PDB file of C-alpha atoms in Angstrom:
ATOM      1  CA  UNK K   1      97.932  90.048 110.030  1.00 97.00           C
ATOM      2  CA  UNK K   2      95.240  92.709 110.032  1.00 98.00           C
ATOM      3  CA  UNK K   3      95.697  96.032 108.261  1.00 98.00           C
ATOM      4  CA  UNK K   4      93.250  98.922 108.615  1.00 98.00           C
ATOM      5  CA  UNK K   5      93.583 101.948 106.357  1.00 98.00           C
ATOM      6  CA  UNK K   6      93.016 105.066 108.476  1.00 98.00           C
ATOM      7  CA  UNK K   7      94.092 107.753 105.989  1.00 98.00           C
ATOM      8  CA  UNK K   8      93.784 107.737 102.218  1.00 98.00           C
ATOM      9  CA  UNK K   9      92.676 109.834  99.249  1.00 97.00           C
ATOM     10  CA  UNK K  10      89.354 108.001  99.147  1.00 97.00           C
ATOM     11  CA  UNK K  11      86.985 106.703 101.803  1.00 98.00           C
ATOM     12  CA  UNK K  12      85.958 103.055 101.719  1.00 98.00           C
ATOM     13  CA  UNK K  13      83.332 103.473 104.441  1.00 96.00           C
ATOM     14  CA  UNK K  14      80.767 106.259 104.730  1.00 95.00           C
ATOM     15  CA  UNK K  15      81.355 108.769 107.505  1.00 95.00           C
ATOM     16  CA  UNK K  16      85.138 108.605 107.330  1.00 98.00           C
ATOM     17  CA  UNK K  17      87.117 111.510 105.922  1.00 98.00           C
ATOM     18  CA  UNK K  18      89.329 111.164 102.867  1.00 98.00           C
ATOM     19  CA  UNK K  19      92.328 113.437 102.368  1.00 98.00           C
ATOM     20  CA  UNK K  20      95.539 113.406 100.357  1.00 98.00           C
ATOM     21  CA  UNK K  21      97.965 111.178 102.232  1.00 98.00           C
ATOM     22  CA  UNK K  22      98.292 107.707 103.667  1.00 98.00           C
ATOM     23  CA  UNK K  23      98.334 105.891 106.994  1.00 98.00           C
ATOM     24  CA  UNK K  24      97.332 102.462 108.195  1.00 98.00           C
ATOM     25  CA  UNK K  25      97.377 100.438 111.391  1.00 98.00           C
ATOM     26  CA  UNK K  26      99.002  97.026 111.206  1.00 98.00           C
ATOM     27  CA  UNK K  27      98.296  94.317 113.765  1.00 98.00           C
ATOM     28  CA  UNK K  28     100.560  91.286 113.560  1.00 98.00           C
ATOM     29  CA  UNK K  29     102.234  88.916 116.007  1.00 97.00           C
ATOM     30  CA  UNK K  30     100.887  90.808 119.004  1.00 97.00           C
ATOM     31  CA  UNK K  31     102.175  94.181 117.755  1.00 97.00           C
ATOM     32  CA  UNK K  32     100.158  97.237 116.717  1.00 98.00           C
ATOM     33  CA  UNK K  33     102.065  99.600 114.436  1.00 98.00           C
ATOM     34  CA  UNK K  34     100.952 102.890 112.907  1.00 98.00           C
ATOM     35  CA  UNK K  35     102.428 103.086 109.411  1.00 98.00           C
ATOM     36  CA  UNK K  36     102.723 106.758 108.369  1.00 98.00           C
ATOM     37  CA  UNK K  37     100.421 109.466 109.746  1.00 98.00           C
ATOM     38  CA  UNK K  38      98.756 111.149 106.770  1.00 98.00           C
ATOM     39  CA  UNK K  39      98.820 114.911 106.274  1.00 98.00           C
ATOM     40  CA  UNK K  40      96.460 116.138 109.001  1.00 98.00           C
ATOM     41  CA  UNK K  41      96.533 114.901 112.568  1.00 98.00           C
ATOM     42  CA  UNK K  42      92.937 115.816 113.368  1.00 98.00           C
ATOM     43  CA  UNK K  43      91.677 113.803 110.402  1.00 98.00           C
ATOM     44  CA  UNK K  44      93.950 110.911 111.359  1.00 98.00           C
ATOM     45  CA  UNK K  45      92.751 110.816 114.966  1.00 98.00           C
ATOM     46  CA  UNK K  46      89.102 111.251 114.043  1.00 98.00           C
ATOM     47  CA  UNK K  47      89.223 108.391 111.542  1.00 98.00           C
ATOM     48  CA  UNK K  48      90.992 106.197 114.091  1.00 98.00           C
ATOM     49  CA  UNK K  49      88.350 106.988 116.699  1.00 98.00           C
ATOM     50  CA  UNK K  50      85.501 106.148 114.334  1.00 98.00           C
ATOM     51  CA  UNK K  51      87.208 102.869 113.469  1.00 98.00           C
ATOM     52  CA  UNK K  52      87.562 101.967 117.124  1.00 98.00           C
ATOM     53  CA  UNK K  53      91.345 102.261 117.220  1.00 98.00           C
ATOM     54  CA  UNK K  54      92.651 103.876 120.399  1.00 98.00           C
ATOM     55  CA  UNK K  55      95.886 105.769 119.576  1.00 98.00           C
ATOM     56  CA  UNK K  56      97.160 104.988 123.068  1.00 97.00           C
ATOM     57  CA  UNK K  57      97.317 101.307 122.116  1.00 97.00           C
ATOM     58  CA  UNK K  58      99.891 102.075 119.428  1.00 98.00           C
ATOM     59  CA  UNK K  59     103.414 101.276 120.593  1.00 96.00           C
ATOM     60  CA  UNK K  60     105.341 101.959 117.379  1.00 98.00           C
ATOM     61  CA  UNK K  61     105.113 104.444 114.519  1.00 98.00           C
ATOM     62  CA  UNK K  62     106.810 103.608 111.242  1.00 98.00           C
ATOM     63  CA  UNK K  63     107.463 106.504 108.836  1.00 98.00           C
ATOM     64  CA  UNK K  64     108.079 105.428 105.242  1.00 98.00           C
ATOM     65  CA  UNK K  65     109.488 108.756 104.041  1.00 97.00           C
ATOM     66  CA  UNK K  66     109.533 112.397 105.012  1.00 96.00           C
ATOM     67  CA  UNK K  67     106.907 113.890 102.706  1.00 97.00           C
ATOM     68  CA  UNK K  68     104.247 116.017 104.417  1.00 96.00           C
ATOM     69  CA  UNK K  69     101.365 113.767 103.362  1.00 97.00           C
ATOM     70  CA  UNK K  70     102.894 110.894 105.344  1.00 98.00           C
ATOM     71  CA  UNK K  71     104.272 112.792 108.338  1.00 97.00           C
ATOM     72  CA  UNK K  72     101.882 115.732 108.793  1.00 97.00           C
ATOM     73  CA  UNK K  73      99.715 113.919 111.319  1.00 97.00           C
ATOM     74  CA  UNK K  74     102.579 112.909 113.589  1.00 97.00           C
ATOM     75  CA  UNK K  75     102.645 115.999 115.818  1.00 95.00           C
ATOM     76  CA  UNK K  76      98.945 115.698 116.722  1.00 96.00           C
ATOM     77  CA  UNK K  77      99.287 111.974 117.268  1.00 97.00           C
ATOM     78  CA  UNK K  78     102.191 112.522 119.674  1.00 95.00           C
ATOM     79  CA  UNK K  79     100.061 114.918 121.723  1.00 95.00           C
ATOM     80  CA  UNK K  80      97.803 111.956 122.464  1.00 96.00           C
ATOM     81  CA  UNK K  81     100.505 109.298 122.719  1.00 96.00           C
ATOM     82  CA  UNK K  82     104.196 110.149 122.951  1.00 93.00           C
ATOM     83  CA  UNK K  83     105.138 106.777 124.436  1.00 93.00           C
ATOM     84  CA  UNK K  84     105.979 105.252 121.073  1.00 96.00           C
ATOM     85  CA  UNK K  85     109.072 103.998 119.361  1.00 96.00           C
ATOM     86  CA  UNK K  86     109.504 105.902 116.101  1.00 97.00           C
ATOM     87  CA  UNK K  87     111.180 104.252 113.110  1.00 98.00           C
ATOM     88  CA  UNK K  88     112.244 106.773 110.473  1.00 97.00           C
ATOM     89  CA  UNK K  89     114.308 106.597 107.286  1.00 96.00           C
ATOM     90  CA  UNK K  90     117.748 108.172 107.386  1.00 92.00           C
ATOM     91  CA  UNK K  91     116.542 110.711 104.822  1.00 86.00           C
ATOM     92  CA  UNK K  92     114.168 112.363 107.328  1.00 92.00           C
ATOM     93  CA  UNK K  93     114.684 114.244 110.580  1.00 90.00           C
ATOM     94  CA  UNK K  94     111.878 113.680 113.092  1.00 87.00           C
ATOM     95  CA  UNK K  95     110.441 116.483 115.214  1.00 82.00           C
ATOM     96  CA  UNK K  96     112.301 117.503 118.358  1.00 77.00           C
ATOM     97  CA  UNK K  97     111.116 115.890 121.554  1.00 75.00           C
ATOM     98  CA  UNK K  98     110.345 112.383 120.355  1.00 85.00           C
ATOM     99  CA  UNK K  99     111.676 110.128 123.079  1.00 86.00           C
ATOM    100  CA  UNK K 100     112.620 106.970 121.203  1.00 94.00           C
ATOM    101  CA  UNK K 101     113.782 107.357 117.603  1.00 96.00           C
ATOM    102  CA  UNK K 102     115.434 104.678 115.481  1.00 96.00           C
ATOM    103  CA  UNK K 103     116.931 105.873 112.209  1.00 96.00           C
ATOM    104  CA  UNK K 104     116.801 103.036 109.728  1.00 97.00           C
ATOM    105  CA  UNK K 105     119.433 102.731 107.020  1.00 97.00           C
ATOM    106  CA  UNK K 106     119.883  99.049 106.191  1.00 97.00           C
ATOM    107  CA  UNK K 107     117.261  96.263 106.385  1.00 98.00           C
ATOM    108  CA  UNK K 108     116.221  95.817 109.997  1.00 98.00           C
ATOM    109  CA  UNK K 109     114.244  93.274 112.020  1.00 98.00           C
ATOM    110  CA  UNK K 110     111.765  95.134 114.222  1.00 98.00           C
ATOM    111  CA  UNK K 111     110.312  91.973 115.746  1.00 98.00           C
ATOM    112  CA  UNK K 112     110.102  88.324 114.871  1.00 97.00           C
ATOM    113  CA  UNK K 113     108.561  88.173 111.366  1.00 98.00           C
ATOM    114  CA  UNK K 114     108.380  91.989 111.036  1.00 98.00           C
ATOM    115  CA  UNK K 115     111.075  93.868 109.102  1.00 98.00           C
ATOM    116  CA  UNK K 116     112.018  97.153 107.482  1.00 98.00           C
ATOM    117  CA  UNK K 117     113.508  97.109 104.012  1.00 98.00           C
ATOM    118  CA  UNK K 118     115.860  99.846 105.169  1.00 98.00           C
ATOM    119  CA  UNK K 119     115.974 103.181 103.396  1.00 97.00           C
ATOM    120  CA  UNK K 120     115.994 101.857  99.830  1.00 97.00           C
ATOM    121  CA  UNK K 121     117.973 104.064  97.437  1.00 95.00           C
ATOM    122  CA  UNK K 122     118.344 106.524 100.311  1.00 94.00           C
ATOM    123  CA  UNK K 123     114.726 107.592  99.945  1.00 95.00           C
ATOM    124  CA  UNK K 124     112.069 105.410 101.525  1.00 97.00           C
ATOM    125  CA  UNK K 125     111.584 102.381 103.767  1.00 98.00           C
ATOM    126  CA  UNK K 126     108.782  99.836 103.568  1.00 98.00           C
ATOM    127  CA  UNK K 127     107.427  97.429 106.151  1.00 98.00           C
ATOM    128  CA  UNK K 128     107.591  93.688 105.509  1.00 98.00           C
ATOM    129  CA  UNK K 129     105.520  91.140 107.428  1.00 98.00           C
ATOM    130  CA  UNK K 130     106.332  87.463 107.081  1.00 98.00           C
ATOM    131  CA  UNK K 131     103.243  85.282 106.662  1.00 97.00           C
ATOM    132  CA  UNK K 132     102.614  81.592 106.038  1.00 93.00           C
ATOM    133  CA  UNK K 133     102.411  82.090 102.259  1.00 88.00           C
ATOM    134  CA  UNK K 134     105.182  84.642 101.809  1.00 97.00           C
ATOM    135  CA  UNK K 135     105.657  88.260 102.819  1.00 98.00           C
ATOM    136  CA  UNK K 136     103.271  91.206 102.715  1.00 98.00           C
ATOM    137  CA  UNK K 137     104.826  94.569 101.867  1.00 98.00           C
ATOM    138  CA  UNK K 138     103.347  97.873 103.044  1.00 98.00           C
ATOM    139  CA  UNK K 139     104.597 100.881 101.103  1.00 98.00           C
ATOM    140  CA  UNK K 140     104.161 104.635 101.418  1.00 98.00           C
ATOM    141  CA  UNK K 141     104.629 105.942  97.875  1.00 97.00           C
ATOM    142  CA  UNK K 142     107.227 103.546  96.427  1.00 97.00           C
ATOM    143  CA  UNK K 143     109.524 106.428  95.485  1.00 96.00           C
ATOM    144  CA  UNK K 144     112.431 103.970  95.719  1.00 96.00           C
ATOM    145  CA  UNK K 145     110.954 101.936  92.863  1.00 97.00           C
ATOM    146  CA  UNK K 146     108.686  98.917  93.213  1.00 97.00           C
ATOM    147  CA  UNK K 147     111.353  96.734  91.606  1.00 97.00           C
ATOM    148  CA  UNK K 148     113.895  97.742  94.249  1.00 98.00           C
ATOM    149  CA  UNK K 149     111.416  97.321  97.094  1.00 98.00           C
ATOM    150  CA  UNK K 150     110.413  93.847  95.901  1.00 98.00           C
ATOM    151  CA  UNK K 151     114.065  92.888  95.556  1.00 97.00           C
ATOM    152  CA  UNK K 152     114.903  93.823  99.147  1.00 98.00           C
ATOM    153  CA  UNK K 153     111.673  92.358 100.537  1.00 98.00           C
ATOM    154  CA  UNK K 154     112.406  89.043  98.830  1.00 97.00           C
ATOM    155  CA  UNK K 155     115.323  88.617 101.227  1.00 97.00           C
ATOM    156  CA  UNK K 156     112.714  87.885 103.914  1.00 97.00           C
ATOM    157  CA  UNK K 157     110.521  85.585 101.810  1.00 97.00           C
ATOM    158  CA  UNK K 158     108.572  85.421  98.579  1.00 97.00           C
ATOM    159  CA  UNK K 159     106.508  88.607  98.107  1.00 98.00           C
ATOM    160  CA  UNK K 160     102.816  87.708  98.148  1.00 98.00           C
ATOM    161  CA  UNK K 161     101.075  91.052  98.733  1.00 98.00           C
ATOM    162  CA  UNK K 162     101.715  94.762  98.323  1.00 98.00           C
ATOM    163  CA  UNK K 163      99.578  97.447  99.948  1.00 98.00           C
ATOM    164  CA  UNK K 164     100.020 101.215  99.683  1.00 98.00           C
ATOM    165  CA  UNK K 165     100.987 103.948  97.272  1.00 98.00           C
ATOM    166  CA  UNK K 166     102.635 102.892  94.012  1.00 98.00           C
ATOM    167  CA  UNK K 167     102.992 106.424  92.578  1.00 96.00           C
ATOM    168  CA  UNK K 168     103.798 106.264  88.835  1.00 95.00           C
ATOM    169  CA  UNK K 169     104.558 102.527  88.801  1.00 96.00           C
ATOM    170  CA  UNK K 170     103.908 101.013  85.356  1.00 96.00           C
ATOM    171  CA  UNK K 171     106.126  97.925  85.207  1.00 96.00           C
ATOM    172  CA  UNK K 172     103.072  95.775  85.683  1.00 97.00           C
ATOM    173  CA  UNK K 173     104.814  92.458  85.000  1.00 96.00           C
ATOM    174  CA  UNK K 174     106.693  92.848  88.279  1.00 96.00           C
ATOM    175  CA  UNK K 175     103.548  92.216  90.338  1.00 97.00           C
ATOM    176  CA  UNK K 176     101.967  89.416  88.316  1.00 96.00           C
ATOM    177  CA  UNK K 177     103.069  86.731  90.803  1.00 96.00           C
ATOM    178  CA  UNK K 178     101.582  88.493  93.830  1.00 98.00           C
ATOM    179  CA  UNK K 179      98.402  87.132  95.403  1.00 97.00           C
ATOM    180  CA  UNK K 180      97.048  90.513  96.555  1.00 98.00           C
ATOM    181  CA  UNK K 181      97.534  94.034  95.231  1.00 98.00           C
ATOM    182  CA  UNK K 182      95.960  97.011  97.024  1.00 98.00           C
ATOM    183  CA  UNK K 183      97.138 100.259  95.404  1.00 98.00           C
ATOM    184  CA  UNK K 184      96.226 103.352  97.419  1.00 98.00           C
ATOM    185  CA  UNK K 185      96.933 107.061  97.784  1.00 97.00           C
ATOM    186  CA  UNK K 186      99.210 108.329  94.979  1.00 96.00           C
ATOM    187  CA  UNK K 187      98.933 105.363  92.589  1.00 97.00           C
ATOM    188  CA  UNK K 188      98.441 106.771  89.095  1.00 96.00           C
ATOM    189  CA  UNK K 189      97.470 103.592  87.246  1.00 97.00           C
ATOM    190  CA  UNK K 190      94.921 101.940  89.536  1.00 96.00           C
ATOM    191  CA  UNK K 191      92.490 101.184  86.720  1.00 96.00           C
ATOM    192  CA  UNK K 192      95.214  99.588  84.624  1.00 97.00           C
ATOM    193  CA  UNK K 193      96.365  97.403  87.511  1.00 98.00           C
ATOM    194  CA  UNK K 194      92.764  96.404  88.206  1.00 97.00           C
ATOM    195  CA  UNK K 195      92.154  95.483  84.562  1.00 97.00           C
ATOM    196  CA  UNK K 196      95.324  93.372  84.404  1.00 97.00           C
ATOM    197  CA  UNK K 197      94.867  91.613  87.736  1.00 98.00           C
ATOM    198  CA  UNK K 198      91.141  91.676  88.628  1.00 97.00           C
ATOM    199  CA  UNK K 199      91.361  88.562  90.813  1.00 97.00           C
ATOM    200  CA  UNK K 200      94.211  90.008  92.890  1.00 97.00           C
ATOM    201  CA  UNK K 201      93.134  93.640  93.037  1.00 98.00           C
ATOM    202  CA  UNK K 202      91.693  94.970  96.306  1.00 98.00           C
ATOM    203  CA  UNK K 203      90.168  98.433  96.670  1.00 97.00           C
ATOM    204  CA  UNK K 204      91.734 100.665  99.317  1.00 98.00           C
ATOM    205  CA  UNK K 205      90.261 103.707 101.028  1.00 98.00           C
ATOM    206  CA  UNK K 206      89.779 104.856 104.611  1.00 98.00           C
ATOM    207  CA  UNK K 207      88.121 102.095 106.605  1.00 98.00           C
ATOM    208  CA  UNK K 208      89.244  99.237 104.420  1.00 98.00           C
ATOM    209  CA  UNK K 209      90.379  96.231 106.447  1.00 98.00           C
ATOM    210  CA  UNK K 210      92.650  93.607 104.937  1.00 98.00           C
ATOM    211  CA  UNK K 211      93.295  90.356 106.749  1.00 98.00           C
ATOM    212  CA  UNK K 212      96.002  87.963 105.612  1.00 96.00           C
TER     213      UNK K 212
END
């Protein structure tokens, strides 16, 4: 699995633009999935271009939840590539004209070893990728609660990594067994998480590549 952050509040590499929001490109098991689209489509596409990611190679877009800073870039992206399958939580209505929309309520298998948690607590879905040493979880903002997300994800395997926005999460004991923690975007307690788990903590930011 390879994950490239293409939209985040901070830039990991010089020359890339940071902005409030989140998006990443996940490559696993022969699939290339855009997870969320950030707030601004021009920033999203420019960052992707600089990172050598052709938007036309994306076949699926996975929207975690309907907030503007995760969906705002979708319209511009679709102008470049509208031949995508769009997975959205039941709590959000996608723009008119998208050809292939799947509304996700309950946990769903997208492909072999790739799953959605379903719209947890009716709010947000997360992406789960099954790996040799457990499952990696990619989250948007974790509005559904990290405890709830971990609980659902554990149905697919032992959680080993979490990447994405953790918002106001402060139940730090819940993540002590994870092997990798990459808090991005809206996470309020990054420094606390880093101080508690320095060996597991990974910095995010636009341009960061994580391989598991």
